[in-house]
Amino acid sequence: QVQLVESGGGLVQAGGSLRLSCAASGSIFTINAMGWYRQAPGKQRQLVATITSSGSTDYADSVKGRFTISRDNAKNTVYLQMDSLKPEDTATYYCDAEVRNGFGYTSHYWGQGAQVTVSS
């Protein structure tokens, strides 16, 4: 089994910054892509950013230039640096990891969610 533990959410004023972390542990042989998603009340979960094992990144248009995704493969951890936050960034943020175990099976795992609230 694999666990993803998120940290770093909170309340911040518009224009401020927050950094989310997500650490994976458990039966991990290797982690392929990792990513961040968010879900606001009454809305569907949407992709925020992804990063491959080699470091290639992709972002939603709404966060390009403001958010930065990174990872530390040695620590099985993915980060999301969020700058110039806007009230519309308010949501629960979830990390996702595509994990391959020692038997060659690949599965997706989710973190428990971290609340980010941006006040105007």
XYZ file of N, CA and C in Angstrom:
360
model
N 0.837 -1.196 0.000
C 0.000 0.000 0.000
C 0.868 1.240 0.000
N 0.319 2.313 -0.532
C 1.038 3.592 -0.640
C 0.224 4.685 0.025
N 0.902 5.562 0.747
C 0.242 6.698 1.386
C 0.862 7.995 0.860
N 0.003 8.963 0.615
C 0.439 10.308 0.242
C -0.025 11.262 1.328
N 0.904 11.978 1.922
C 0.578 12.895 3.018
C 0.913 14.311 2.589
N -0.100 15.153 2.586
C 0.051 16.542 2.172
C 0.228 17.455 3.378
N 0.886 18.576 3.144
C 1.032 19.596 4.170
C 1.228 20.953 3.498
N 0.991 22.017 4.271
C 1.295 23.349 3.780
C 0.119 24.216 3.398
N -1.089 23.717 3.488
C -2.239 24.559 3.171
C -2.460 25.620 4.232
N -3.441 26.488 3.997
C -3.751 27.509 4.983
C -4.512 28.671 4.395
N -4.558 29.748 5.173
C -5.259 30.977 4.792
C -4.235 32.048 4.463
N -4.427 32.712 3.331
C -3.490 33.753 2.912
C -4.267 34.853 2.198
N -3.749 36.056 2.262
C -4.381 37.165 1.544
C -4.021 37.108 0.066
N -4.877 37.701 -0.734
C -4.611 37.784 -2.170
C -3.246 38.428 -2.410
N -2.517 37.848 -3.344
C -1.168 38.315 -3.625
C -0.090 37.585 -2.846
N -0.500 36.814 -1.869
C 0.445 36.085 -1.034
C 0.889 34.776 -1.651
N 1.646 34.010 -0.872
C 2.225 32.752 -1.344
C 1.999 31.638 -0.331
N 1.930 30.442 -0.846
C 1.899 29.226 -0.039
C 2.681 28.149 -0.764
N 3.185 27.191 0.001
C 3.884 26.057 -0.588
C 3.283 24.775 -0.045
N 2.818 23.941 -0.948
C 2.287 22.636 -0.576
C 3.345 21.566 -0.786
N 3.319 20.572 0.087
C 4.203 19.414 -0.038
C 3.365 18.147 0.008
N 3.856 17.122 -0.648
C 3.169 15.832 -0.643
C 4.231 14.743 -0.662
N 4.285 13.965 0.424
C 5.285 12.912 0.549
C 4.633 11.546 0.399
N 5.211 10.726 -0.455
C 4.711 9.370 -0.682
C 5.557 8.367 0.088
N 4.884 7.364 0.633
C 5.590 6.307 1.361
C 4.849 4.986 1.173
N 5.553 3.889 1.466
C 4.924 2.579 1.348
C 5.612 1.715 0.299
N 4.813 0.889 -0.353
C 5.329 -0.072 -1.339
C 5.593 0.609 -2.677
N 6.721 1.281 -2.745
C 7.069 2.062 -3.925
C 8.341 1.507 -4.552
N 8.251 1.154 -5.832
C 9.463 0.808 -6.574
C 9.962 2.048 -7.303
N 9.033 2.709 -7.960
C 9.346 3.975 -8.606
C 8.054 4.770 -8.765
N 8.186 6.082 -8.858
C 7.035 6.953 -9.093
C 7.191 7.601 -10.464
N 6.214 7.428 -11.294
C 6.227 8.055 -12.611
C 5.787 9.505 -12.464
N 4.669 9.884 -13.034
C 4.217 11.261 -12.933
C 3.628 11.545 -11.562
N 3.765 12.783 -11.139
C 3.113 13.284 -9.931
C 2.391 14.569 -10.311
N 1.366 14.885 -9.563
C 0.619 16.077 -9.935
C -0.198 16.649 -8.800
N -0.727 17.823 -9.059
C -1.631 18.498 -8.134
C -2.942 18.801 -8.844
N -4.021 18.561 -8.131
C -5.360 18.877 -8.601
C -6.042 19.717 -7.532
N -7.112 20.383 -7.911
C -7.862 21.133 -6.910
C -9.352 21.026 -7.175
N -10.099 21.178 -6.100
C -11.553 21.106 -6.202
C -12.176 22.156 -5.307
N -12.888 23.067 -5.925
C -13.615 24.092 -5.188
C -15.022 23.581 -4.902
N -15.679 24.106 -3.880
C -17.032 23.661 -3.543
C -17.987 23.763 -4.728
N -18.683 22.680 -5.010
C -19.650 22.670 -6.095
C -19.060 22.534 -7.477
N -17.749 22.341 -7.545
C -17.095 22.232 -8.857
C -16.370 20.902 -8.976
N -16.052 20.537 -10.209
C -15.315 19.300 -10.444
C -13.839 19.497 -10.127
N -13.196 18.386 -9.807
C -11.752 18.421 -9.577
C -11.063 18.738 -10.902
N -10.088 19.640 -10.838
C -9.388 20.042 -12.055
C -7.876 19.941 -11.869
N -7.209 19.693 -12.985
C -5.761 19.592 -12.971
C -5.138 20.961 -12.738
N -4.127 20.994 -11.883
C -3.378 22.227 -11.654
C -2.013 22.140 -12.329
N -1.268 21.078 -12.039
C 0.077 20.932 -12.592
C 0.521 19.482 -12.477
N 1.380 19.073 -13.408
C 1.955 17.738 -13.359
C 3.456 17.819 -13.605
N 4.158 16.785 -13.152
C 5.592 16.705 -13.373
C 5.970 15.244 -13.565
N 6.778 14.969 -14.596
C 7.207 13.599 -14.850
C 8.423 13.271 -13.982
N 8.833 12.028 -14.030
C 9.990 11.602 -13.239
C 11.270 12.293 -13.712
N 11.299 12.711 -14.960
C 12.481 13.406 -15.495
C 12.399 14.918 -15.330
N 11.273 15.406 -14.801
C 11.162 16.824 -14.508
C 10.385 17.666 -15.500
N 9.798 17.064 -16.500
C 8.971 17.827 -17.429
C 7.672 18.228 -16.749
N 7.284 19.476 -16.951
C 6.113 20.008 -16.249
C 5.033 20.478 -17.213
N 3.818 20.542 -16.674
C 2.688 21.051 -17.428
C 1.764 21.746 -16.437
N 1.137 22.840 -16.874
C 0.306 23.636 -15.981
C -1.038 23.963 -16.621
N -2.036 24.126 -15.787
C -3.295 24.684 -16.244
C -3.059 26.146 -16.614
N -3.768 26.619 -17.609
C -3.580 27.999 -18.062
C -3.815 28.997 -16.922
N -4.733 28.674 -16.038
C -5.100 29.605 -14.974
C -3.993 29.828 -13.946
N -2.985 28.953 -13.912
C -1.930 29.090 -12.909
C -0.552 29.313 -13.527
N -0.465 29.285 -14.843
C 0.837 29.471 -15.500
C 1.439 30.816 -15.109
N 2.718 30.774 -14.769
C 3.414 31.991 -14.382
C 3.278 32.344 -12.911
N 2.382 31.653 -12.204
C 2.170 31.929 -10.774
C 2.535 30.721 -9.897
N 2.274 29.513 -10.401
C 2.542 28.300 -9.638
C 3.732 27.564 -10.243
N 4.488 26.887 -9.373
C 5.624 26.090 -9.821
C 5.583 24.723 -9.143
N 5.584 23.682 -9.959
C 5.622 22.321 -9.430
C 7.051 21.803 -9.502
N 7.464 21.072 -8.471
C 8.796 20.477 -8.448
C 8.718 19.177 -7.658
N 9.776 18.391 -7.723
C 9.790 17.135 -6.984
C 11.203 16.780 -6.561
N 11.260 16.013 -5.491
C 12.521 15.468 -4.996
C 12.372 13.949 -5.069
N 12.960 13.350 -6.069
C 12.789 11.910 -6.275
C 13.384 11.093 -5.139
N 14.429 11.574 -4.538
C 15.054 10.850 -3.429
C 14.124 10.790 -2.218
N 13.266 11.787 -2.086
C 12.337 11.847 -0.952
C 10.914 11.454 -1.344
N 10.715 11.084 -2.616
C 9.365 10.742 -3.100
C 8.366 11.844 -2.757
N 8.774 13.065 -2.961
C 7.976 14.216 -2.559
C 7.779 15.173 -3.738
N 6.567 15.695 -3.837
C 6.248 16.695 -4.841
C 5.822 17.972 -4.123
N 6.164 19.106 -4.712
C 5.869 20.408 -4.126
C 5.058 21.249 -5.109
N 4.313 22.199 -4.547
C 3.626 23.186 -5.371
C 3.833 24.542 -4.723
N 4.660 25.360 -5.345
C 4.866 26.726 -4.891
C 3.820 27.601 -5.563
N 3.011 28.265 -4.754
C 1.924 29.080 -5.269
C 2.175 30.538 -4.902
N 2.398 31.364 -5.909
C 2.638 32.785 -5.720
C 1.517 33.601 -6.358
N 1.452 34.856 -5.979
C 0.430 35.766 -6.513
C -0.956 35.128 -6.449
N -1.274 34.590 -5.293
C -2.536 33.876 -5.137
C -3.730 34.806 -5.292
N -4.794 34.237 -5.850
C -6.033 34.967 -6.088
C -7.170 34.272 -5.334
N -8.236 34.993 -5.027
C -9.378 34.352 -4.346
C -9.911 33.141 -5.116
N -9.838 33.186 -6.429
C -10.334 32.046 -7.222
C -9.446 30.805 -7.133
N -8.301 30.930 -6.475
C -7.456 29.763 -6.222
C -7.930 28.983 -4.994
N -8.889 29.529 -4.278
C -9.415 28.858 -3.090
C -10.016 27.513 -3.469
N -9.542 26.454 -2.815
C -9.981 25.099 -3.115
C -9.274 24.120 -2.184
N -9.704 22.870 -2.243
C -8.949 21.796 -1.618
C -8.001 21.234 -2.667
N -6.739 21.175 -2.330
C -5.707 20.733 -3.263
C -5.313 19.288 -2.937
N -5.275 18.462 -3.975
C -4.949 17.046 -3.824
C -3.719 16.705 -4.654
N -2.816 15.945 -4.063
C -1.700 15.454 -4.862
C -2.030 14.063 -5.379
N -1.388 13.731 -6.465
C -1.606 12.458 -7.145
C -0.249 11.892 -7.544
N -0.111 10.591 -7.422
C 1.140 9.954 -7.826
C 0.839 8.657 -8.565
N 1.543 8.452 -9.653
C 1.448 7.198 -10.410
C 2.613 6.314 -9.949
N 2.300 5.284 -9.180
C 3.321 4.501 -8.492
C 3.425 3.101 -9.094
N 4.652 2.696 -9.351
C 4.888 1.326 -9.805
C 5.507 0.536 -8.653
N 4.908 -0.627 -8.371
C 5.453 -1.425 -7.270
C 6.484 -2.412 -7.802
N 7.011 -3.230 -6.903
C 8.062 -4.163 -7.278
C 7.629 -5.284 -8.200
N 6.312 -5.436 -8.381
C 5.782 -6.476 -9.267
C 5.454 -5.919 -10.648
N 5.745 -4.644 -10.840
C 5.508 -4.042 -12.143
C 4.135 -3.462 -12.342
N 3.302 -3.477 -11.298
C 1.958 -2.924 -11.414
C 1.977 -1.436 -11.095
N 1.206 -0.673 -11.868
C 1.135 0.772 -11.698
C -0.254 1.173 -11.235
N -0.311 2.011 -10.216
C -1.587 2.491 -9.699
C -1.472 3.967 -9.363
N -2.623 4.639 -9.354
C -2.676 6.042 -8.935
C -3.103 6.102 -7.475
N -2.470 7.012 -6.747
C -2.817 7.248 -5.354
C -3.038 8.744 -5.141
N -3.929 9.040 -4.174
C -4.276 10.430 -3.877
C -3.938 10.783 -2.444
N -3.572 12.039 -2.243
C -3.419 12.563 -0.898
C -4.768 12.862 -0.282
N -4.758 13.246 0.987
C -5.995 13.469 1.724
C -6.598 14.838 1.454
N -5.836 15.701 0.836
C -6.321 17.047 0.523
C -5.813 18.081 1.490
N -5.491 19.253 0.968
C -5.035 20.385 1.789
C -5.860 21.607 1.397
N -6.444 22.236 2.388
C -7.301 23.393 2.112
C -6.453 24.643 1.912
N -6.718 25.325 0.822
C -6.090 26.620 0.537
C -7.202 27.648 0.416
N -7.132 28.681 1.228
C -8.134 29.743 1.213
C -7.436 31.077 0.995
N -7.873 31.788 -0.028
C -7.277 33.082 -0.372
C -8.331 34.156 -0.155
N -8.049 35.066 0.752
C -9.003 36.136 1.040
C -8.709 37.365 0.181
N -9.763 38.093 -0.126
C -9.598 39.275 -0.987
C -9.327 40.516 -0.173
